Amino acid sequence: ERAYEARVGGAESSVLDPLAVQYADYAAWQRRILGTADDPGSVLGRELDFWRGALEGLTEEHGLSLDRPRPAKASHLGGQVDIDLGADVFERVTAFARSEGCTPFMVVHAALVAALTRWG
């Protein structure tokens, strides 16, 4: 609140004291806890081994029909499609999300993943 009021009042510098812990401190702590990717005995090494095994053999592309041929090199450009679920579906998704302790986005995302898994 103090920082916001100071900024709104035209202050150029922060009125807050510097933090005792900086991001570099967190990064060093994280490296100590996780270890390195090249150490198979570290937490990070074991996690990477798990996911490499879990994802081994999966195809890079799904089997869904596409709207157009894809180029050999992906541009990674994206877009969005806006849809109206309707108030009744929105309320049901929101209520379900609340009951499961997650967000409506997570519910819709899980539904999309389930559909792609089923028909992909």
Coordinates of C-alpha atoms in Angstrom, one line a residue:
E1 CA 0.0 0.0 0.0
R2 CA 2.8 2.4 0.9
A3 CA 4.6 1.7 -2.4
Y4 CA 1.4 2.2 -4.4
E5 CA 0.6 5.5 -2.7
A6 CA 4.1 6.7 -3.1
R7 CA 4.1 5.9 -6.8
V8 CA 0.7 7.5 -7.3
G9 CA 2.1 10.6 -5.5
G10 CA 4.9 10.8 -8.0
A11 CA 7.8 9.2 -6.1
E12 CA 10.5 8.0 -8.3
S13 CA 12.1 5.5 -6.0
S14 CA 10.7 2.7 -3.9
V15 CA 9.7 3.5 -0.3
L16 CA 10.2 -0.2 0.6
D17 CA 13.4 -1.5 2.2
P18 CA 15.4 -3.9 0.0
L19 CA 14.5 -7.6 0.6
A20 CA 16.9 -9.7 2.6
V21 CA 16.7 -12.5 0.1
Q22 CA 17.2 -11.9 -3.6
Y23 CA 16.3 -14.1 -6.6
A24 CA 19.9 -15.3 -6.8
D25 CA 19.6 -16.7 -3.3
Y26 CA 16.5 -18.7 -4.3
A27 CA 18.3 -19.9 -7.4
A28 CA 21.3 -21.1 -5.4
W29 CA 19.0 -22.8 -2.9
Q30 CA 17.1 -24.5 -5.7
R31 CA 20.3 -25.8 -7.3
R32 CA 21.3 -27.3 -3.9
I33 CA 18.0 -29.0 -3.4
L34 CA 17.4 -30.2 -7.0
G35 CA 21.0 -30.9 -8.1
T36 CA 22.0 -31.0 -11.7
A37 CA 20.6 -32.7 -14.8
D38 CA 23.8 -34.7 -15.4
D39 CA 23.7 -36.2 -11.9
P40 CA 21.4 -39.3 -12.1
G41 CA 21.2 -39.4 -8.3
S42 CA 20.0 -35.9 -7.9
V43 CA 16.3 -35.0 -7.7
L44 CA 16.4 -33.2 -11.0
G45 CA 18.3 -36.2 -12.6
R46 CA 15.7 -38.7 -11.4
E47 CA 12.8 -36.5 -12.5
L48 CA 14.3 -36.1 -16.0
D49 CA 14.9 -39.9 -16.2
F50 CA 11.2 -40.5 -15.2
W51 CA 9.8 -38.1 -17.8
R52 CA 12.1 -39.4 -20.5
G53 CA 10.9 -42.9 -19.8
A54 CA 7.2 -41.8 -19.5
L55 CA 7.3 -39.9 -22.8
E56 CA 9.5 -42.4 -24.7
G57 CA 7.9 -43.6 -27.9
L58 CA 5.2 -41.0 -28.0
T59 CA 4.6 -39.4 -31.4
E60 CA 5.3 -35.7 -31.7
E61 CA 2.1 -35.2 -33.6
H62 CA -1.5 -36.2 -32.8
G63 CA -3.6 -38.1 -35.2
L64 CA -6.4 -35.5 -35.6
S65 CA -7.4 -34.3 -39.0
L66 CA -5.9 -30.8 -39.6
D67 CA -7.4 -27.9 -41.4
R68 CA -4.4 -27.5 -43.7
P69 CA -1.0 -29.0 -44.3
R70 CA 1.6 -28.0 -41.8
P71 CA 5.0 -26.6 -43.0
A72 CA 8.2 -28.6 -42.5
K73 CA 9.4 -25.9 -40.1
A74 CA 6.9 -24.6 -37.5
S75 CA 6.5 -20.9 -37.1
H76 CA 5.2 -21.2 -33.6
L77 CA 2.7 -18.5 -34.4
G78 CA -0.6 -19.0 -32.6
G79 CA -4.0 -17.6 -32.3
Q80 CA -7.2 -17.9 -30.4
V81 CA -10.7 -18.9 -30.9
D82 CA -13.4 -17.4 -28.8
I83 CA -16.4 -19.5 -28.0
D84 CA -19.5 -18.9 -25.9
L85 CA -20.2 -21.8 -23.7
G86 CA -23.5 -20.3 -22.5
A87 CA -24.4 -19.4 -18.9
D88 CA -25.6 -22.8 -17.9
V89 CA -22.3 -24.6 -19.0
F90 CA -20.3 -21.8 -17.5
E91 CA -22.1 -22.2 -14.1
R92 CA -21.6 -25.9 -14.1
V93 CA -17.9 -25.7 -15.0
T94 CA -17.4 -23.0 -12.3
A95 CA -19.3 -25.1 -9.7
F96 CA -17.3 -28.2 -10.6
A97 CA -14.0 -26.3 -10.5
R98 CA -14.9 -24.9 -7.0
S99 CA -15.8 -28.4 -5.7
E100 CA -12.5 -29.8 -6.9
G101 CA -10.4 -26.9 -5.7
C102 CA -9.2 -25.8 -9.1
T103 CA -10.0 -23.1 -11.7
P104 CA -12.5 -23.2 -14.6
F105 CA -9.5 -23.0 -16.9
M106 CA -8.1 -26.2 -15.5
V107 CA -11.5 -27.9 -16.0
V108 CA -11.8 -26.8 -19.6
H109 CA -8.2 -27.7 -20.3
A110 CA -8.6 -31.2 -18.8
A111 CA -11.7 -31.6 -21.0
L112 CA -9.7 -30.6 -24.1
V113 CA -6.9 -33.0 -23.2
A114 CA -9.4 -35.8 -22.6
A115 CA -11.0 -35.1 -26.0
L116 CA -7.6 -35.1 -27.8
T117 CA -6.6 -38.3 -26.0
R118 CA -9.8 -40.0 -27.0
W119 CA -10.0 -38.9 -30.6
G120 CA -6.3 -38.0 -31.2

